[in-house]
Every structure is written in structure tokens, then in C-alpha cells.
Short mmCIF file of C-alpha atoms in Angstrom, two decimals:
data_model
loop_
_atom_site.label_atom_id
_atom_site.label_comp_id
_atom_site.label_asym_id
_atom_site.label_seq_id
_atom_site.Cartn_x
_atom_site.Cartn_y
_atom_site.Cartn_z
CA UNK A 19 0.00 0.00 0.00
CA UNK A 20 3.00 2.38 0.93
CA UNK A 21 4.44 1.83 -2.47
CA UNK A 22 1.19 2.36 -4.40
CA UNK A 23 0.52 6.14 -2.65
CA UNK A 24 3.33 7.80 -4.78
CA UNK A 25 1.64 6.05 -7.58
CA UNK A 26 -1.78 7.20 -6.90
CA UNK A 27 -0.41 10.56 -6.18
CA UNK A 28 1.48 11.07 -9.87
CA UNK A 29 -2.09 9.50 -11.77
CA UNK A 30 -4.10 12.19 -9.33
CA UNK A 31 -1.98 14.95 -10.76
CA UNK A 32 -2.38 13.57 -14.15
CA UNK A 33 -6.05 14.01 -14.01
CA UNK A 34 -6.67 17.04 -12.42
CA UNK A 35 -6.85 18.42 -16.11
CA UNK A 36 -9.73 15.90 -16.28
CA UNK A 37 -11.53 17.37 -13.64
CA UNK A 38 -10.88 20.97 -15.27
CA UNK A 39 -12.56 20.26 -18.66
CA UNK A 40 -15.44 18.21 -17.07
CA UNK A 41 -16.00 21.49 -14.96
CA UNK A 42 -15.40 23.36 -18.50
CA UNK A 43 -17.86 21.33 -19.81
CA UNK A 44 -20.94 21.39 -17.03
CA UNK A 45 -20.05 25.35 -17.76
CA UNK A 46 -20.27 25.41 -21.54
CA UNK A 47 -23.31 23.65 -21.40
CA UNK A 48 -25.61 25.01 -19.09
CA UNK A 49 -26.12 22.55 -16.87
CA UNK A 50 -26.27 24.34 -13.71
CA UNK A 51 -28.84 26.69 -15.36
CA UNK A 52 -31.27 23.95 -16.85
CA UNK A 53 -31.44 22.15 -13.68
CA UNK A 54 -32.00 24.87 -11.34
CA UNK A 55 -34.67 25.76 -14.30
CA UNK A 56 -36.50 22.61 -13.36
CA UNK A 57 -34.74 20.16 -15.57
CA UNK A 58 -33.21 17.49 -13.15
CA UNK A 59 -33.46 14.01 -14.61
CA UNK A 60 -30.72 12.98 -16.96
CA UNK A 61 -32.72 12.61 -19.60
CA UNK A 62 -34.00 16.15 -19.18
CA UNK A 63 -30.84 17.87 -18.97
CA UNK A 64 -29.24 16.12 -22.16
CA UNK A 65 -32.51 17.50 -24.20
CA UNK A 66 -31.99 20.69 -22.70
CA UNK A 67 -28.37 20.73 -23.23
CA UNK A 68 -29.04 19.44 -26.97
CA UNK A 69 -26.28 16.24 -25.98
CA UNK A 70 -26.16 12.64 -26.26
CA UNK A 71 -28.00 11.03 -23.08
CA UNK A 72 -25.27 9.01 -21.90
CA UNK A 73 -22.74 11.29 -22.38
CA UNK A 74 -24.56 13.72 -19.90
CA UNK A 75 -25.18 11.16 -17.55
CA UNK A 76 -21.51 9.96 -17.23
CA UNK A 77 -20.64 14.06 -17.25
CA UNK A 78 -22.89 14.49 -13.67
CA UNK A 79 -21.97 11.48 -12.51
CA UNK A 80 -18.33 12.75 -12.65
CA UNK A 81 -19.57 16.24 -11.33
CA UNK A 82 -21.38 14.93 -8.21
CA UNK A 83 -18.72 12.80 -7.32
CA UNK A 84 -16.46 16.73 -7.69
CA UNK A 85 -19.04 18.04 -5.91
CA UNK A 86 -21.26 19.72 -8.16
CA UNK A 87 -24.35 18.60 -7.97
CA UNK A 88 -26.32 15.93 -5.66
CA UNK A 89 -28.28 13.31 -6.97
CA UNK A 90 -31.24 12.49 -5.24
CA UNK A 91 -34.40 10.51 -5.31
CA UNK A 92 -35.91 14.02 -7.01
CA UNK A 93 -33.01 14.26 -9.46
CA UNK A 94 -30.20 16.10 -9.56
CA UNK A 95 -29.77 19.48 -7.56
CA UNK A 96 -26.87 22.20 -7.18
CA UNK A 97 -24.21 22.07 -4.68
CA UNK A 98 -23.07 25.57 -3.19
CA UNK A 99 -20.41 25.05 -5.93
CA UNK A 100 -22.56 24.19 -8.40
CA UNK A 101 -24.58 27.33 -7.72
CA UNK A 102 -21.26 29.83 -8.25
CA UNK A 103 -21.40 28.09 -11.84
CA UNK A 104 -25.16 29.27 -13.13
CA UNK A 105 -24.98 32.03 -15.42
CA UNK A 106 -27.78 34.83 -13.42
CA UNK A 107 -25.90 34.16 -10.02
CA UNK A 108 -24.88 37.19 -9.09
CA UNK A 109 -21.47 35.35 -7.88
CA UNK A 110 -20.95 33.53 -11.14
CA UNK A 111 -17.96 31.91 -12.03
CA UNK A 112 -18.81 30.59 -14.85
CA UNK A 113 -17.28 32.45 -17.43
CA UNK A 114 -14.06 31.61 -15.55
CA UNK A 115 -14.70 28.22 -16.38
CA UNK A 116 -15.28 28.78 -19.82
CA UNK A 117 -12.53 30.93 -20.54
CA UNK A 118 -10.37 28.11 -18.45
CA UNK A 119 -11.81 25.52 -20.59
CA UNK A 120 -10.89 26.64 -23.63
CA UNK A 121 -8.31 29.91 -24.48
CA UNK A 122 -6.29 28.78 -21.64
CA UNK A 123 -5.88 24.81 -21.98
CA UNK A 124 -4.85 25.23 -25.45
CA UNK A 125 -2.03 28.05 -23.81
CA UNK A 126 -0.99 25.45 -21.66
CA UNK A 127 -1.22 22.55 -24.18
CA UNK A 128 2.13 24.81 -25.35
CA UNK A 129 3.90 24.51 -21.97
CA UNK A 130 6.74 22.50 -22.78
CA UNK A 131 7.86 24.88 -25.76
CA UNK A 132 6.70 28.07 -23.69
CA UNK A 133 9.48 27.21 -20.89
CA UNK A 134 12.12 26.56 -23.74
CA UNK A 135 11.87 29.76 -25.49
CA UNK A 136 10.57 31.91 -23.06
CA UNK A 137 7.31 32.76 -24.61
CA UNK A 138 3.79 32.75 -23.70
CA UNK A 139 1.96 29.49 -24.34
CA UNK A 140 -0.98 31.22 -25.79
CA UNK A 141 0.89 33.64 -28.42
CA UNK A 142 2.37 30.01 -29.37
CA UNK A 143 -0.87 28.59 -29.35
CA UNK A 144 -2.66 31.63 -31.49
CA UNK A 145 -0.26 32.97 -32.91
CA UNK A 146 -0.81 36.42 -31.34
CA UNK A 147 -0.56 37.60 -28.05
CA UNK A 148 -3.13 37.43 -25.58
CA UNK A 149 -3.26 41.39 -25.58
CA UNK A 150 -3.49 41.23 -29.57
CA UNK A 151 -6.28 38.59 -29.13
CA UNK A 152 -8.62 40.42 -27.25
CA UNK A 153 -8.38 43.31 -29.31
CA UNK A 154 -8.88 42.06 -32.78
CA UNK A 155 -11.07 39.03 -31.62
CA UNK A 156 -14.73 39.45 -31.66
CA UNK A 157 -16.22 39.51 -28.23
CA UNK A 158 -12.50 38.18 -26.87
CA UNK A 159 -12.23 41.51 -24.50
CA UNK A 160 -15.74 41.05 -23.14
CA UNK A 161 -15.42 37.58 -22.72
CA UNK A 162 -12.23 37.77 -20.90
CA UNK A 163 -13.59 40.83 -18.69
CA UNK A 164 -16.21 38.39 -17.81
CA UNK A 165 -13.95 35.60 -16.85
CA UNK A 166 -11.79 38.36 -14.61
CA UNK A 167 -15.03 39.49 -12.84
CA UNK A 168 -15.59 36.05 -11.94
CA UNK A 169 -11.95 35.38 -10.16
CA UNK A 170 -12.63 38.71 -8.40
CA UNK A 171 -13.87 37.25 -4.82
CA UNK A 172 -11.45 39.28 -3.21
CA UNK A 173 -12.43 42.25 -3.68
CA UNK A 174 -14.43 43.16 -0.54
CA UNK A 175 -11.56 41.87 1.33
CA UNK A 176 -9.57 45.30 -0.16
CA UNK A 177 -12.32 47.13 2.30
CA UNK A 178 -11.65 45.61 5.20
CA UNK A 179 -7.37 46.02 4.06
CA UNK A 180 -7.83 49.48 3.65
CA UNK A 181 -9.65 52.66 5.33
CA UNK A 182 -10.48 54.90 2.76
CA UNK A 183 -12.05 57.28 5.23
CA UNK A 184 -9.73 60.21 4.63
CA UNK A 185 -9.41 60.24 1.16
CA UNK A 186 -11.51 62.27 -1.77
CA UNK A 187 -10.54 60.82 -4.83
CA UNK A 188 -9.19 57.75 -6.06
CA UNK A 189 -7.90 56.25 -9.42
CA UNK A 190 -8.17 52.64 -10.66
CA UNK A 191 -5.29 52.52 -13.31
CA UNK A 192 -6.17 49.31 -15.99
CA UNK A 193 -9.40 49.30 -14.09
CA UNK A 194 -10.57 46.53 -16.71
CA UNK A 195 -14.58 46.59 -16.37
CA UNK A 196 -14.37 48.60 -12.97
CA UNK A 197 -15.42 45.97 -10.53
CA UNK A 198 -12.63 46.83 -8.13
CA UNK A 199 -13.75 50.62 -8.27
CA UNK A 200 -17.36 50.14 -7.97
CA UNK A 201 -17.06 48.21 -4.69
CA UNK A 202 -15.19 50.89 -3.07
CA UNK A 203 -17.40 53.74 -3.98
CA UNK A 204 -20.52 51.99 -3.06
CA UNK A 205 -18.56 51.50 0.52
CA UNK A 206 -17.39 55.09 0.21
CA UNK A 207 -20.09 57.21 -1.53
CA UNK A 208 -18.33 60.66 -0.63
CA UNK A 209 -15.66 59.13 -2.87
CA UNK A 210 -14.99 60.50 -6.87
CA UNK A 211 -13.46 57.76 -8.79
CA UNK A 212 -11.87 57.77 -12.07
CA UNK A 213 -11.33 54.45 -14.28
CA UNK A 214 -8.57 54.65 -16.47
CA UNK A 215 -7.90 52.11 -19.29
CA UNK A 216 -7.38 51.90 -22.92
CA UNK A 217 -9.93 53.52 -24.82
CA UNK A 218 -11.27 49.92 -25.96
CA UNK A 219 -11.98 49.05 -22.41
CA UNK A 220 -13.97 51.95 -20.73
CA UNK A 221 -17.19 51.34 -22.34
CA UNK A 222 -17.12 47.84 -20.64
CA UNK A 223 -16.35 49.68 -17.18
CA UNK A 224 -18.94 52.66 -17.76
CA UNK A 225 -21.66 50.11 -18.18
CA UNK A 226 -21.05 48.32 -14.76
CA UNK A 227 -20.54 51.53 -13.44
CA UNK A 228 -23.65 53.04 -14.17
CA UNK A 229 -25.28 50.22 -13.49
CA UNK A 230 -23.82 49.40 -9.89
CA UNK A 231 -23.18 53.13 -9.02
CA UNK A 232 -24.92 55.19 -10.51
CA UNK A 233 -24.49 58.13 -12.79
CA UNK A 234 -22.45 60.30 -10.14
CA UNK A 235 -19.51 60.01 -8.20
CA UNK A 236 -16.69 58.85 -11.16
CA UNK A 237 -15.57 58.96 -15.15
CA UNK A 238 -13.73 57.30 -17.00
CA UNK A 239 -10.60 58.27 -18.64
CA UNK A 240 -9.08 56.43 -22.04
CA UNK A 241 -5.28 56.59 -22.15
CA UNK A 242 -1.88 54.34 -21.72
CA UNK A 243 -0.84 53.93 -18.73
CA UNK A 244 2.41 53.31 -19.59
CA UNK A 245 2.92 57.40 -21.00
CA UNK A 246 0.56 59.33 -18.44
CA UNK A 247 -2.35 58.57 -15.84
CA UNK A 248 -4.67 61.26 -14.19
CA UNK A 249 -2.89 63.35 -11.41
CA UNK A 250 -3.25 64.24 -7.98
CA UNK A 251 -5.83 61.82 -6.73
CA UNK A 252 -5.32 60.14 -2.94
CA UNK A 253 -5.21 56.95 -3.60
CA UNK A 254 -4.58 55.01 -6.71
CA UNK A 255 -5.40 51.29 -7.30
CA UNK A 256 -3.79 48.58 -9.56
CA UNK A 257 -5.00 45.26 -9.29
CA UNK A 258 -3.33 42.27 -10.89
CA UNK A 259 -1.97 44.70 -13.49
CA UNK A 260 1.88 44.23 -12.48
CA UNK A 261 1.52 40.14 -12.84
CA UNK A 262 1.36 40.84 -16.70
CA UNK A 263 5.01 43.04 -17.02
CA UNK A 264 8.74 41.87 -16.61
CA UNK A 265 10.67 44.03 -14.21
CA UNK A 266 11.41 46.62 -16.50
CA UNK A 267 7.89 47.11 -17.74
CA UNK A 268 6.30 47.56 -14.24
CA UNK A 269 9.28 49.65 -13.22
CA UNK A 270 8.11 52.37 -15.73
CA UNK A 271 4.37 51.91 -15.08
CA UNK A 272 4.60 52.19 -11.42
CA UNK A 273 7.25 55.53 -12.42
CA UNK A 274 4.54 57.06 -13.94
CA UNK A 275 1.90 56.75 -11.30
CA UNK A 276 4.31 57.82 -8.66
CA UNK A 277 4.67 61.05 -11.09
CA UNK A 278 1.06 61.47 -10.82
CA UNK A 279 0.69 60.92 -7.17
CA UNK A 280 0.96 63.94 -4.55
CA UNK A 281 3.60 63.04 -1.78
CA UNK A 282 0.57 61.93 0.00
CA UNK A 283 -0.74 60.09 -1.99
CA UNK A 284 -0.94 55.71 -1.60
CA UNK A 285 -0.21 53.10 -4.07
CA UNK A 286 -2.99 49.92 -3.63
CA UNK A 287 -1.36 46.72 -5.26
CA UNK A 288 -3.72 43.31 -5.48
CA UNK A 289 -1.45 41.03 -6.55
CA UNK A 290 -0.64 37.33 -5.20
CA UNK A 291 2.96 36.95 -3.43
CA UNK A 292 5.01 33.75 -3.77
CA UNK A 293 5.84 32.62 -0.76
CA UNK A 294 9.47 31.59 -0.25
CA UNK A 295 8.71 28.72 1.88
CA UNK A 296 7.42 26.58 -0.98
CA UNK A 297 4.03 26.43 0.53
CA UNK A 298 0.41 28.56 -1.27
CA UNK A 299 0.51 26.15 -3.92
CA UNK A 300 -2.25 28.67 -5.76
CA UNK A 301 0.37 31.46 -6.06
CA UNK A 302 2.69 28.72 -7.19
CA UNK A 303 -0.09 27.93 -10.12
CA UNK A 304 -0.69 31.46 -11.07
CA UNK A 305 2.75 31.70 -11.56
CA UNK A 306 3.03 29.77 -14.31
CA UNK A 307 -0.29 30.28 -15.77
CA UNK A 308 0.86 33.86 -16.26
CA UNK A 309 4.00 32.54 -18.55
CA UNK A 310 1.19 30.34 -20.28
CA UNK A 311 -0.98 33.40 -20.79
CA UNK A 312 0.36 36.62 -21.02
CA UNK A 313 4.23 36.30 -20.66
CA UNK A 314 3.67 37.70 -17.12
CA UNK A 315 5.14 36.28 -13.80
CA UNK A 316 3.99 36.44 -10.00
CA UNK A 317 6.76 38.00 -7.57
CA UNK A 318 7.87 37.45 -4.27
CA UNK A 319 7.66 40.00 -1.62
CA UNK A 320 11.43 41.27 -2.40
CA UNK A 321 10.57 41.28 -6.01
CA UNK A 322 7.87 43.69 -5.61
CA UNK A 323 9.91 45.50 -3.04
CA UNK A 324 12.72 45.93 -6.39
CA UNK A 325 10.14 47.28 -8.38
CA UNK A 326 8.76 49.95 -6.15
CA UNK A 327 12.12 51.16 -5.24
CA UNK A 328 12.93 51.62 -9.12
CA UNK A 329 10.25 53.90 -8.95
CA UNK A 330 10.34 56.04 -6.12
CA UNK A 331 7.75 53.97 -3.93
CA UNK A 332 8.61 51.71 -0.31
CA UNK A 333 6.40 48.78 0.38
CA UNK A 334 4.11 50.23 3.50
CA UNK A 335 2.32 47.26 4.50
CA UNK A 336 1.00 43.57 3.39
CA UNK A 337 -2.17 42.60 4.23
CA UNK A 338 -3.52 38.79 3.32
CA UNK A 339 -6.64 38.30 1.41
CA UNK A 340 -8.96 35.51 -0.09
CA UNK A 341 -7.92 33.20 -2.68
CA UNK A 342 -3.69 34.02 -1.74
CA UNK A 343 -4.34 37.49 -3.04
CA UNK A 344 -2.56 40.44 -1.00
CA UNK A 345 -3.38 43.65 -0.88
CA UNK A 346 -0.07 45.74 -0.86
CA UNK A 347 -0.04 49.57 0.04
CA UNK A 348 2.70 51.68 -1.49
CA UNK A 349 3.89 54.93 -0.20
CA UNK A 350 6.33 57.53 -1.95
CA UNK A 351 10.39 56.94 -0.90
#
């Protein structure tokens, strides 16, 4: 029995991509949605889901025994985790799970060649970059905006991180659809946000804004970050933004917002740290995912230090957060 754990260890590594495209695939399909719509035999589902009946039935039976779903004398009902993967849940994750499912495993179906040459598995796999990607492919941005939104879970945590009691205004550089944003002004109402992206991106962010906020209380601002972002504001925000640069990239980003930034101003950076005690396996993952995606790279704690120092900026404080995110504040040097 000794002898056969390392075994059973190496064959449950093996299929943990399994489990990732059967979850890809109880996404794609809709099967959280038709059965919480009433459809909860088998038989039901795979008409709603336009599939082959045995093919659905050895898909849930896979799922419930993930955790997905139940099934019981009534049929088959949602776990809590099957729940996050509907598509009206207000938590839904299951864009995630689609985007997972299918830009991403054929990135990493290029990780052998990504780690010899040094480049991203998806612009091998594409043939583009993923930033080229979602701007020439239709409905690629939105998609992936959706799939972001969906890993965002810790973003109330920021709240709790940080008081933004003092401040007046705030800027959310790369604010992507302006999730992050929104959930601090609706905390903060006497707040006046700006969201600052490429001109491609705002109208995704001025819809949730609107929507979530309301009309007052923020604009949005088209630009590259990279050349100039909007001045003078208390606080500025960047949230898994630096996970996508080398060194020398982020060095000149964060440069710029520290030119923007009065001397009292604070830096907020969501990213993940690796840990350099080989445990938070999840930072660990996103690590490489990032070469498999975008080219990008998670740092430890000294790494980020090295980057804020290039630009003028001392780490201030770490604080935990769900999901191995941090939230780390950044003051001027």
C-alpha cells in the first residue's frame, strides 16, 4: 500500500486536467442553469443541453462525485459550488470556467515549448498575443472581462485592508470593467473615482458603473498607462496589473503613477505573493499560468519591493486576502 501512494499521487496529478474540462464542460453547457430551471433528470438535462444522453449522464456522474451537484431521489440538484457556476448568479464563475476551458488549456497545451523559449503558451498557441487577441477578436475583451469578474472574490476583502475614510478621490489605473472601483465607492459614496484604461476598455467599465453606481460620483478616462495617468488623486489602485510586465515594464508603469501621485498620496497593489517557503501552492499555479498566458510572472515579496524602489515607492504594508491574493499599500520613498 506504501508503495502504491506515490503512484496514486502522480495519476491524481495527471487528471486534475480531467476534472478541469469536465468542470469546463458542465459550464459550456448550461447545466447548472437547466437544472436549477426545473430540468433534473438525466434525460432532461441532455434535451436541454441538446447532448447525447449518456454522455450527460456519465458528465454528472463525474460532477457529483467533484461536488457539483447531488443526486437524489428528485433528481439532480446544485451544490453551493454548483450554484457559483449558473450564469444569473450574481457570484458567477462561470465564465471563468469557460474561458479556463478553452483559451487557456490550449495556452498550456504549449507549456513545454513556452518554458524553452521563453514565450507565452498562448501567443504560441494563437499565434498572437493574448493582448493582440482580445483586441482584434470578436467579443475576446468582453469575454475575458467576464472571466476576470468572476476570479474577483477578493475584492471586498480590499475594504476591510484598507480605510479609505480620509481620502476624496481615487484612481483605478487598468481598471478593466471597474469591478474593483465600484465596490469601493458603493462602501465610500463621498468618494470621486476615475477608471482609467485603454480607450477599448472603458465602455465595458462605464456600463457596470452606471449600473452598480450610478451616474455620479466617477468617469472614466481612455489613455496608456504606460505614457501618463490622471494626477493628484489620494489613492490610486492597480489590481493584478503588475503580474502581466517583466521588471522593467512595471518599473516604468509604477514611475509614472508615482509622477502622478501627490507626496501623499498611496499606491494599492492586489497582486498574489510567492511565498518563499514553498508552501500557497495557488500562487505557485498562477505563476506559471501567467507565462502560459500573457508572458507575465507572479513576484515574491522582495521582487515587488525591487520594483517599487525603481520607482520612487517603499512597500508600507502587506495585508492577506482571499484566494492568496494580498493587498499591498505603497507609499512615496
Amino acid at each position: 500500500m506504501a508503495d502504491g501512494q506515490p503512484a496514486r499521487r502522480v495519476v491524481d496529478l495527471l487528471t486534475g486536467a480531467w476534472q478541469a474540462q469536465a468542470l469546463y464542460a458542465v459550464a459550456a453547457l448550461n447545466l447548472p442553469d437547466h437544472i436549477a430551471a426545473g430540468d433534473t433528470s438525466a434525460a432532461k438535462i441532455a434535451a436541454a443541453a441538446d447532448c447525447d444522453q449518456d454522455g450527460i449522464e456519465r458528465l454528472l456522474r463525474l460532477a457529483t462525485a467533484m461536488g457539483v451537484f447531488e443526486d437524489t431521489a428528485e433528481g439532480y440538484r446544485l451544490t453551493a459550488v454548483g450554484e457559483l457556476l449558473r450564469s444569473d448568479d450574481e457570484r458567477s464563475m462561470r465564465d471563468m470556467a469557460v474561458i479556463y476551458g478553452e483559451e487557456f488549456h490550449r495556452a498550456w497545451g504549449q507549456v513545454v515549448p513556452a518554458l524553452r523559449t521563453g514565450t507565452s503558451g498562448f501567443a504560441l498557441a494563437f499565434g498572437t498575443p493574448l493582448r493582440g487577441y482580445l483586441e482584434t477578436e470578436p467579443g475576446a475583451g468582453e469575454k475575458f472581462q467576464r472571466a476576470m469578474n468572476a476570479g474577483n472574490v477578493f475584492f471586498p476583502d480590499v475594504l476591510k485592508a484598507y480605510d479609505f475614510t480620509p481620502c476624496r478621490t481615487v484612481v483605478d489605473v487598468a481598471g478593466g470593467s471597474g469591478m474593483l472601483l465600484a465596490t469601493v465607492l458603493r462602501e465610500y459614496p463621498e468618494l470621486r473615482g476615475v477608471l482609467f484604461d485603454l480607450p477599448h476598455m472603458t465602455p465595458v467599465a462605464r456600463e457596470h458603473l452606471r449600473s452598480t453606481v450610478g451616474p455620479d460620483h466617477w468617469r472614466t478616462v481612455g489613455g496608456d498607462a504606460f505614457q501618463e495617468v490622471p494626477s493628484g488623486a489620494d489613492v490610486y489602485l492597480l489590481s493584478r496589473v503588475l503580474q502581466d510586465w517583466d521588471d522593467e515594464r512595471c518599473v516604468r508603469l509604477l514611475s509614472v503613477i508615482r509622477k502622478a501621485m501627490p507626496d501623499t498620496g498611496r499606491l494599492l497593489i492586489v497582486e498574489r505573493v510567492i511565498p518563499t517557503d514553498g508552501s500557497g501552492l495557488l500562487a505557485l499555479l498562477w505563476d506559471l499560468h501567467l507565462l502560459m498566458a500573457a508572458g507575465g510572472r507572479e513576484r515574491t515579496l522582495d521582487g515587488y519591493r525591487d520594483v517599487l524602489a525603481g520607482a520612487g515607492l517603499r512597500l508600507e504594508s502587506v495585508t492577506p486576502m482571499a484566494l492568496e491574493t494580498s493587498l499591498l499599500v505603497a507609499a512615496p520613498a
